[in-house]
Short mmCIF file of C-alpha atoms in Angstrom, two decimals:
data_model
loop_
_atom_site.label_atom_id
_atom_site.label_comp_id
_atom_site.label_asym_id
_atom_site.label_seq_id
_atom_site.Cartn_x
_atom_site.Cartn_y
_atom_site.Cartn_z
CA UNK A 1 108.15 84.55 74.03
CA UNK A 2 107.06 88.13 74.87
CA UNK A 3 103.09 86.80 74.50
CA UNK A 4 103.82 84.38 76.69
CA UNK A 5 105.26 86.35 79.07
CA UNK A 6 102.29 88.88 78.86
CA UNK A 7 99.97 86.13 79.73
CA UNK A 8 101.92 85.00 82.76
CA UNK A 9 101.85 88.68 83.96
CA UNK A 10 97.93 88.65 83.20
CA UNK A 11 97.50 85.16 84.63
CA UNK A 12 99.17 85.89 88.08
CA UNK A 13 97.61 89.39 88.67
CA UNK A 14 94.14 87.46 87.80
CA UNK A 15 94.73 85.09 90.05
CA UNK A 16 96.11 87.45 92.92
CA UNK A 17 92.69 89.30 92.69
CA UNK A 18 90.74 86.09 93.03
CA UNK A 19 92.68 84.24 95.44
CA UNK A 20 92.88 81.43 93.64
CA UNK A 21 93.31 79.94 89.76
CA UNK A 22 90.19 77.60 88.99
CA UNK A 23 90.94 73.90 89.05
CA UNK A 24 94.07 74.43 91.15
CA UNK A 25 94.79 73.92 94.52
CA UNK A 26 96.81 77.55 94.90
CA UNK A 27 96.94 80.80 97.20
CA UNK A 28 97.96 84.21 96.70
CA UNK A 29 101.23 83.20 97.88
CA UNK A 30 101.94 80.15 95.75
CA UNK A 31 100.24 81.82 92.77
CA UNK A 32 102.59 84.91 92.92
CA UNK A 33 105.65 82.60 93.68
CA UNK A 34 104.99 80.60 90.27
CA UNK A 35 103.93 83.95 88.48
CA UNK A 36 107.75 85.08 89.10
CA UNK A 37 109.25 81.42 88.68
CA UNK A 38 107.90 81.32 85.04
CA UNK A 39 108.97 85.07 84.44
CA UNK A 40 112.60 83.60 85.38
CA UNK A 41 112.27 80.52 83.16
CA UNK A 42 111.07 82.95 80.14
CA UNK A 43 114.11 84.77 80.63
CA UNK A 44 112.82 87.83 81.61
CA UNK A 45 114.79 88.11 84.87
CA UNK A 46 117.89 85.93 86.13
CA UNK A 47 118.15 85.13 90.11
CA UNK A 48 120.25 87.48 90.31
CA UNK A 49 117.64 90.25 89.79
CA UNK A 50 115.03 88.37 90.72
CA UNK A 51 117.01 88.63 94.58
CA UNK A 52 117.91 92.32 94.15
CA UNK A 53 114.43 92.89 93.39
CA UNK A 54 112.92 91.83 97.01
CA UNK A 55 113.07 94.68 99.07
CA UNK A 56 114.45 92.49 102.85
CA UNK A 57 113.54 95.75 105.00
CA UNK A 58 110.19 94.81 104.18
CA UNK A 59 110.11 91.40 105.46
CA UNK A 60 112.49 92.17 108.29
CA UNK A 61 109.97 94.47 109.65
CA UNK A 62 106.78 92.37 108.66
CA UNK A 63 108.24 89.32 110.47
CA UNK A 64 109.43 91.13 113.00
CA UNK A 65 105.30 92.00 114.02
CA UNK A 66 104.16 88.50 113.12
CA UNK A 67 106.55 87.34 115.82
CA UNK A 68 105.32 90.59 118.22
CA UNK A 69 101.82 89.83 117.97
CA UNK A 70 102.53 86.18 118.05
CA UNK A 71 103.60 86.36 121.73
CA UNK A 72 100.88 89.44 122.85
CA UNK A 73 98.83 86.44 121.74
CA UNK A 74 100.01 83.66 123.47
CA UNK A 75 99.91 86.13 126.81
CA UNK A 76 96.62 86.22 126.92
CA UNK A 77 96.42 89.71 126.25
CA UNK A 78 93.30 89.91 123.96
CA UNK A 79 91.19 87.84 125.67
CA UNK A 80 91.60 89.88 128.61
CA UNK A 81 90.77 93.05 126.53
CA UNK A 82 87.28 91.05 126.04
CA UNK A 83 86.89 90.42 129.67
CA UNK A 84 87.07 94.23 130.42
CA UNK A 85 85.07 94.86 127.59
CA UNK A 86 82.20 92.50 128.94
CA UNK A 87 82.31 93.78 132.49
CA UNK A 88 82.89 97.56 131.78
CA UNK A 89 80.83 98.18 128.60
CA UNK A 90 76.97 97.50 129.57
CA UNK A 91 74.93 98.13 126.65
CA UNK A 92 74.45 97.07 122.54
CA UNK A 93 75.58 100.41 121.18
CA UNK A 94 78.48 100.46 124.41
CA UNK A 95 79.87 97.63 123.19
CA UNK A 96 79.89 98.53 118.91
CA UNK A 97 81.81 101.72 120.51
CA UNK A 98 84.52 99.48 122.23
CA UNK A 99 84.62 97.21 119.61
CA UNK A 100 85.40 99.66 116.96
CA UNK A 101 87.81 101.74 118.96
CA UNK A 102 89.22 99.00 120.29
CA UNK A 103 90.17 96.86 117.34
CA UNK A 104 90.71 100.21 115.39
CA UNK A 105 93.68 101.03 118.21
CA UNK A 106 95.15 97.37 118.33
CA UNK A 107 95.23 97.56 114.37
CA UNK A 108 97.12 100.92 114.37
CA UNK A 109 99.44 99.24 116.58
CA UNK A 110 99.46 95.36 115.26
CA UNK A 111 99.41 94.45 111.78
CA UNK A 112 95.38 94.22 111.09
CA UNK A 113 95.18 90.85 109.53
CA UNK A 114 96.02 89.71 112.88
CA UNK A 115 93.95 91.67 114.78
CA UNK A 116 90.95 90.00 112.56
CA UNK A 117 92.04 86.56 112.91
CA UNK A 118 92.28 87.09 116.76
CA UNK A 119 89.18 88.99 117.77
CA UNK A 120 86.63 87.15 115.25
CA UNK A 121 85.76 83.79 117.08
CA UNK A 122 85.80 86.46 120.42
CA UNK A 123 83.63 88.46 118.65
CA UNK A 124 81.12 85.61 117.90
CA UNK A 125 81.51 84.48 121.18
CA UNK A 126 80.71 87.90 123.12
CA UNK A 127 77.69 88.31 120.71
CA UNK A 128 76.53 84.81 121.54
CA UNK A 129 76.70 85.05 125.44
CA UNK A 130 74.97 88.56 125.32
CA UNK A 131 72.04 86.82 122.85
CA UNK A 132 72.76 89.54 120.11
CA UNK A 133 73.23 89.94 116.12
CA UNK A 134 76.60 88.81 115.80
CA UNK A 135 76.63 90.75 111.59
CA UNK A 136 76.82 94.23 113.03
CA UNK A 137 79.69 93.42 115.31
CA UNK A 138 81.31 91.67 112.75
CA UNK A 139 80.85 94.31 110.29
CA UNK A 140 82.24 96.53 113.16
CA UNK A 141 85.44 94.59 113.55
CA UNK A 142 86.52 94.42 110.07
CA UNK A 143 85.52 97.78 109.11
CA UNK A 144 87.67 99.21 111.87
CA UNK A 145 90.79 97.30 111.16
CA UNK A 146 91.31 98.63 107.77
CA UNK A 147 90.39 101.98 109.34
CA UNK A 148 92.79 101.87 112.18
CA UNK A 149 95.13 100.34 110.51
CA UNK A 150 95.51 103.44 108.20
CA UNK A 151 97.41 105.27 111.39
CA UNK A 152 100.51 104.18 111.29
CA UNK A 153 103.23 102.20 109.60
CA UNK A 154 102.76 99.23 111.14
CA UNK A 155 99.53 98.88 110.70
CA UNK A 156 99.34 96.54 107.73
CA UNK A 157 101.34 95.30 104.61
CA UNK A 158 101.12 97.73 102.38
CA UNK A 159 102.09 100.70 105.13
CA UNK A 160 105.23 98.86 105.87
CA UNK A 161 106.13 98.75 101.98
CA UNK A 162 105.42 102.59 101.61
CA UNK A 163 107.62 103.57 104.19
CA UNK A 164 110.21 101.30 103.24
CA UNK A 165 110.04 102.95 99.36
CA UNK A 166 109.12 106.08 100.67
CA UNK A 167 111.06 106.98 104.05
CA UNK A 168 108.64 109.03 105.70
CA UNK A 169 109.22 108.57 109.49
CA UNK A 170 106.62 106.57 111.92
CA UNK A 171 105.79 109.57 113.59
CA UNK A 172 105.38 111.69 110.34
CA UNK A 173 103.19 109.21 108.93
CA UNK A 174 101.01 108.82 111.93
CA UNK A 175 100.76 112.56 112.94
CA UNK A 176 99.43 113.15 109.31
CA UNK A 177 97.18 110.18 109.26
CA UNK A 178 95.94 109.11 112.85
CA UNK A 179 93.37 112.27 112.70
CA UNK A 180 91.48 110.87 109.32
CA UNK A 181 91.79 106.71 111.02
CA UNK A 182 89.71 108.72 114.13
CA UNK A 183 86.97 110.02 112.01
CA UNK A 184 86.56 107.42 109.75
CA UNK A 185 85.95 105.29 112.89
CA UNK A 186 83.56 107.77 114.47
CA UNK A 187 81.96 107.91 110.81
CA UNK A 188 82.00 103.93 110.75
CA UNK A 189 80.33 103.87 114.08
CA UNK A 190 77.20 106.22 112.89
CA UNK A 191 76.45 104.17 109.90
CA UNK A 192 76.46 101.03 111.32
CA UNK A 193 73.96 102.95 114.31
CA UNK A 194 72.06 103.68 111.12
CA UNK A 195 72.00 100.27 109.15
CA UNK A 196 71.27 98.22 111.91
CA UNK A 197 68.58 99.64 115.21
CA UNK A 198 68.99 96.58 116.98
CA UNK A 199 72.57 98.00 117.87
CA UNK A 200 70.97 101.58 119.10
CA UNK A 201 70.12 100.22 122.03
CA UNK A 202 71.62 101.83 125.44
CA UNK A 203 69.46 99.27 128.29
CA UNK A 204 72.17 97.68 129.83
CA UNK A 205 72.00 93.94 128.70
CA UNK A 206 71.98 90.68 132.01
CA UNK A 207 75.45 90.74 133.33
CA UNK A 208 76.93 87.76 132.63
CA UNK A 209 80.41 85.91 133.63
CA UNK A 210 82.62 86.20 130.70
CA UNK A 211 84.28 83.11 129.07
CA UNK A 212 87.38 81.03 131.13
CA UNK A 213 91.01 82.10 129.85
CA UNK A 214 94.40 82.02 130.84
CA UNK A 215 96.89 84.73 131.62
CA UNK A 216 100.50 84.40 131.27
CA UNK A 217 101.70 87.59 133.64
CA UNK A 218 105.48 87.03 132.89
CA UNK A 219 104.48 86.92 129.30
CA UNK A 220 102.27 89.47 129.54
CA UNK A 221 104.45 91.38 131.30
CA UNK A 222 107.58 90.97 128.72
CA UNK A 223 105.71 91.59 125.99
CA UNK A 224 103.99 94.67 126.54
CA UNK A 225 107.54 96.31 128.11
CA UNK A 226 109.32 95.25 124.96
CA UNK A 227 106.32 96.25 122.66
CA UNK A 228 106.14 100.14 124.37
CA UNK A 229 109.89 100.38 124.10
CA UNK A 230 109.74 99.68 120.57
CA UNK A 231 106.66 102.32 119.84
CA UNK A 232 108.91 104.85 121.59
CA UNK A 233 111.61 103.60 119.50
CA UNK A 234 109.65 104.28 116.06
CA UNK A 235 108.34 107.98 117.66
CA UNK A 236 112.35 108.29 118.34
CA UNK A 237 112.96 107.97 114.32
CA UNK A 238 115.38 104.66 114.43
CA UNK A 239 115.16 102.33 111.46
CA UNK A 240 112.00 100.57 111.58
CA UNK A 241 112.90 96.86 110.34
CA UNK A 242 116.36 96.98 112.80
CA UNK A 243 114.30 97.88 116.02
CA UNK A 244 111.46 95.37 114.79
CA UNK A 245 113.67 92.54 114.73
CA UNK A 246 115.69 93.35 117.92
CA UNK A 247 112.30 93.57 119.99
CA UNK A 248 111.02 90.08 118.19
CA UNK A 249 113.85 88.50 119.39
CA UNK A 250 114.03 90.01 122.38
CA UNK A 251 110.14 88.02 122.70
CA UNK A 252 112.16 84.67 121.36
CA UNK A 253 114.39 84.51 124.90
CA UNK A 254 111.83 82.60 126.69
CA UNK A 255 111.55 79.81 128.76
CA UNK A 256 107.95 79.41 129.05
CA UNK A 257 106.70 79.45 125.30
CA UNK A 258 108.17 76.57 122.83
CA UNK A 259 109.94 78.48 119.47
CA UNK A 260 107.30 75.77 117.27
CA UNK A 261 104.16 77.71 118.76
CA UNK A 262 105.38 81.16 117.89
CA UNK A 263 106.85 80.32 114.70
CA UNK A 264 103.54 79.01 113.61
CA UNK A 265 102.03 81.68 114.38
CA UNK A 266 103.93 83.85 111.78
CA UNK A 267 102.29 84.21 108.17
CA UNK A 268 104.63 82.34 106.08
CA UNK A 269 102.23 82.61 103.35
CA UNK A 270 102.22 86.39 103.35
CA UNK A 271 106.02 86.77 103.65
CA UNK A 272 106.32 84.18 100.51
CA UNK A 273 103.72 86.52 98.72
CA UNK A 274 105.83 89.33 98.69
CA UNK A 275 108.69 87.93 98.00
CA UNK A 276 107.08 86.88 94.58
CA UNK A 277 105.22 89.71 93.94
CA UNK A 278 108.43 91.92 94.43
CA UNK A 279 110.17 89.67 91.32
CA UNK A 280 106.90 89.97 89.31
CA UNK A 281 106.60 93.75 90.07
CA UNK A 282 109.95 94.08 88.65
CA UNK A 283 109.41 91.79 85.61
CA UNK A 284 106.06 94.28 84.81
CA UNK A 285 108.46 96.72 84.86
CA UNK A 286 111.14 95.29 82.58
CA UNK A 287 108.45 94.68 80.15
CA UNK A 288 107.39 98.21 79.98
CA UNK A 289 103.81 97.50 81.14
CA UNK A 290 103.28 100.16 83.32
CA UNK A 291 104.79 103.50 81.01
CA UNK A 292 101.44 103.55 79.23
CA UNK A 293 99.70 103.89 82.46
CA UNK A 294 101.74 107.27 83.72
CA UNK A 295 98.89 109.39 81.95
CA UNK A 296 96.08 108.09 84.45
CA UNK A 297 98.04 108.94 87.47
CA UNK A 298 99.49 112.28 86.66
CA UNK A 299 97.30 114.06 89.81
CA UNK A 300 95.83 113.34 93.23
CA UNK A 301 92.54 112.51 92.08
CA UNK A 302 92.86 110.27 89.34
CA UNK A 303 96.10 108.32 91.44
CA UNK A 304 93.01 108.61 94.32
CA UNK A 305 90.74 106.65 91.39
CA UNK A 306 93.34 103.94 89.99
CA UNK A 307 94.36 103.18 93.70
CA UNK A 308 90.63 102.14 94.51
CA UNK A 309 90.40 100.08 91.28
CA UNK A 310 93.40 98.18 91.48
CA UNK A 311 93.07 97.30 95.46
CA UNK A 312 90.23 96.37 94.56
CA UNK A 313 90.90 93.89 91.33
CA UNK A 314 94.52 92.86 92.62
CA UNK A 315 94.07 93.48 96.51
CA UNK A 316 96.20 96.46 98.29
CA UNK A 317 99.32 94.88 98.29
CA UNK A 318 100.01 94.54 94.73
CA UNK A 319 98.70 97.63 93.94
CA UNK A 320 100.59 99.71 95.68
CA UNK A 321 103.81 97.40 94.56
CA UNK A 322 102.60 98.64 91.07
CA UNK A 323 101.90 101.89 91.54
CA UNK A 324 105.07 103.18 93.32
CA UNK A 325 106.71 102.27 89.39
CA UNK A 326 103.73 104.15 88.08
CA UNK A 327 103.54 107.79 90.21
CA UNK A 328 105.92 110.15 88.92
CA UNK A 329 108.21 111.38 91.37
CA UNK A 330 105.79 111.28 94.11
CA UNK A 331 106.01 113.38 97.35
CA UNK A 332 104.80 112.59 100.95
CA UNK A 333 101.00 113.90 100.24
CA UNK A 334 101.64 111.93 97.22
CA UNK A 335 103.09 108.37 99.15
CA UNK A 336 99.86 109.15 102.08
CA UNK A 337 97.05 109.29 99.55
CA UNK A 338 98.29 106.28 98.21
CA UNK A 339 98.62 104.82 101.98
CA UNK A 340 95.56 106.04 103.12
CA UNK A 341 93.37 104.83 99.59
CA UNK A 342 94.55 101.36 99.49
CA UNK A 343 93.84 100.83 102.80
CA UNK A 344 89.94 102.14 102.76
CA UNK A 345 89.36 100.67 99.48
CA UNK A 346 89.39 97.20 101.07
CA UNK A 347 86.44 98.32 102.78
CA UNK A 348 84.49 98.28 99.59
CA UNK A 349 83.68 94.92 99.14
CA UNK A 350 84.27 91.53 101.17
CA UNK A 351 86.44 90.72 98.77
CA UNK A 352 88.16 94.24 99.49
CA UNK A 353 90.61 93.02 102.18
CA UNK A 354 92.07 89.60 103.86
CA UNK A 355 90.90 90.81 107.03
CA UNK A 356 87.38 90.84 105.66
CA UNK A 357 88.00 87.48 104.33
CA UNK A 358 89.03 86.07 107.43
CA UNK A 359 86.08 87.33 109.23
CA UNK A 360 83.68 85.93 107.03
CA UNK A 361 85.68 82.71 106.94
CA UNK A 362 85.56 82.05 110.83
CA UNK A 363 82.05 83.82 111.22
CA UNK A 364 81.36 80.67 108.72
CA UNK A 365 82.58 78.44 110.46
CA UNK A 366 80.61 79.48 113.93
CA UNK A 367 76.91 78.92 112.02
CA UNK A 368 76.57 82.52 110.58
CA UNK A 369 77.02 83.96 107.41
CA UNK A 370 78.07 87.41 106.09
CA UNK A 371 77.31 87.69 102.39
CA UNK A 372 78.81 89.79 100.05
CA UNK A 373 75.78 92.25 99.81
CA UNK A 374 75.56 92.49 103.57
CA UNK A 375 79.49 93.54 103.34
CA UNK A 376 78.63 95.84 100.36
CA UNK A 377 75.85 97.69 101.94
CA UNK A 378 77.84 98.85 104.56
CA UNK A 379 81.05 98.70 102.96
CA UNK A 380 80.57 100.83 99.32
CA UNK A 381 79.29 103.98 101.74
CA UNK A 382 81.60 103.78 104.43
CA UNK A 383 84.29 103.77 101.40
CA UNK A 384 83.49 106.78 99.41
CA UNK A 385 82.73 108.87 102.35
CA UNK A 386 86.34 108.15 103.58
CA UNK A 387 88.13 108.23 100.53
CA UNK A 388 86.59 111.94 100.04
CA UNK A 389 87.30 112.67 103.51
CA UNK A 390 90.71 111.58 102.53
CA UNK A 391 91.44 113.65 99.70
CA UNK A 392 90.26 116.62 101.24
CA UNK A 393 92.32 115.77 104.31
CA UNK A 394 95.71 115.38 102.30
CA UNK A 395 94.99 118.42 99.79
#
């Protein structure tokens, strides 16, 4: 019984890192969901614990900015974003400056997966109008959502679970990290100026009309008031997941957008993924798995080292489910570094990040193709320069 349930535990965490079990039609999200349903059939947790284990602050506050971005979305809001950016920005290396700010500061703000998703095909499309290398661009976007995203709480999935285990306030976290997200993106910005000379360029490019797109003002309207009350809401220091869920529905009171095309814009699959990986993360811990590991992560550097390796072999999220059993009593340097690492270690490879993975996935589909070497040459030195940035930062 206990083998078997080692191999479950070793099964699903494989699986997690790939994305997928070979021969099976499964996600991240179904294979953590069965990973915790067979640790409850071995007996190693009842549903009892399995419930007390998921941690609902979590999800409250990730659904809460599924259904926020959902309806900045449906607005129009982005696409107008690319409209300024065509008709204000004038040049190649102009418009690898917006695009990395840009997405950077909607990925602070929005969770980053999102941001991806949403600017990709826009991305493809500006590149194609203008008649440039779309790669660059692309390597721009996703690079600067992981790095923008390392601002703030909100920024992406694992932020929101270390300041639900950790309680360090929005404005805490993003006064201590929203200087290092800034360089990293000004660092980002010279190395892709360096890989690629086609981008260097300054000679304003043919002005051309950008693409056809509609603009919901009431919408628009509605849901950047309720969005900026709720930022000044987290800088104020109230609860996080309560103020989350009032503004989303706040957004649901509508009579312009049906519920069915918000709702379906909300990542089910994500908020089923962490509901399993909570149970499994507290069936690894019933088992003792992780006290053998409190050795490696007994200072900033080497908790700085394991962080990389596991966001990197299980993705972020898991790892930092993992490794908030594993740090002994950690502190708020302590809760950052592990913040700030599992976020920039998903720049590593393609396979670092979903938000990578989504931009190669719809670059695919558009006729183009951005290979794993492509990602790595850009992505392995971008990585350690930030992560040493970041240590040095924090301590």
């Amino acid at each position: 019984m206990v083998v078997l349930r080692y191999l479950v535990i070793l099964l699903t965490y494989i699986g997690l890192g790939m994305g997928y079990l070979p021969g099976l039609r499964m996600n991240r999200a179904t294979i953590a969901l069965v990973g915790a349903a067979l640790l409850m059939a071995l007996g190693l947790l009842d549903l009892s614990a399995a419930w007390s284990a998921i941690d609902y602050k979590t999800l409250v506050f990730l659904f809460g900015m599924m259904i926020i971005s959902a309806n900045i979305a449906a607005s129009g809001f982005f696409q107008l974003a690319v409209d300024y950016t065509i008709r204000y920005i004038h040049s190649p290396f102009g418009l690898l400056i917006g695009l990395t700010f840009g997405s950077g500061l909607l990925s602070a703000l929005f969770l980053n997966d999102t941001i991806a998703l949403i600017l990709t095909p826009l991305v493809v499309g500006i590149t194609q109008l203008l008649n440039l290398n779309p790669i660059p661009y692309l390597l721009a976007l996703a690079g600067a959502t992981n790095l923008g995203s390392v601002a703030t709480l909100s920024g992406n999935p694992q932020n929101i679970l270390i300041g639900s285990f950790s309680g360090i306030s929005y404005l805490d976290f993003a006064q201590a990290l929203t200087p290092l997200a800034f360089i990293s993106l000004v660092i980002q910005v010279g190395w892709l100026w360096w890989l690629y000379p086609e981008v260097r360029s300054l000679r304003p490019y043919l002005k051309v009309e950008p693409p056809r797109y509609r603009i919901f003002k009431p919408l628009l309207a509605k849901s950047l008031l309720i969005t900026t009350g709720l930022l000044v809401a987290f800088l104020l220091g109230i609860p996080t997941a309560e103020t989350t869920l009032i503004a989303a529905g706040l957004l649901l009171v509508t009579r312009r957008i049906k519920p069915e095309r918000t709702l379906q814009k909300v990542d089910w699959d994500l908020l089923l993924m962490f509901c399993g990986l909570f149970i499994l993360t507290e069936g690894v811990q019933k088992l003792g798995v992780l006290e053998s590991f409190t050795r490696f992560v007994n200072d900033p550097l080497s908790i700085l080292g394991v962080t990389v390796l596991l966001s990197n072999l299980v993705s972020n999220v898991p790892a930092v489910l993992l490794l908030h059993h594993l740090i002994p009593h950690p502190n708020n340097q302590t809760w950052l570094l592990l913040a700030a690492a599992s976020t920039l270690a998903g720049n590593l490879t393609l396979l670092g990040s979903v938000a990578n993975l989504i931009v190669a996935e719809a670059v695919a589909k558009k006729g183009y193709r951005l290979t794993f070497g492509e990602h790595l040459r850009f992505g392995l030195p971008l990585t350690v320069v930030t992560l040493v940035l970041t240590y040095f930062w924090l301590f």
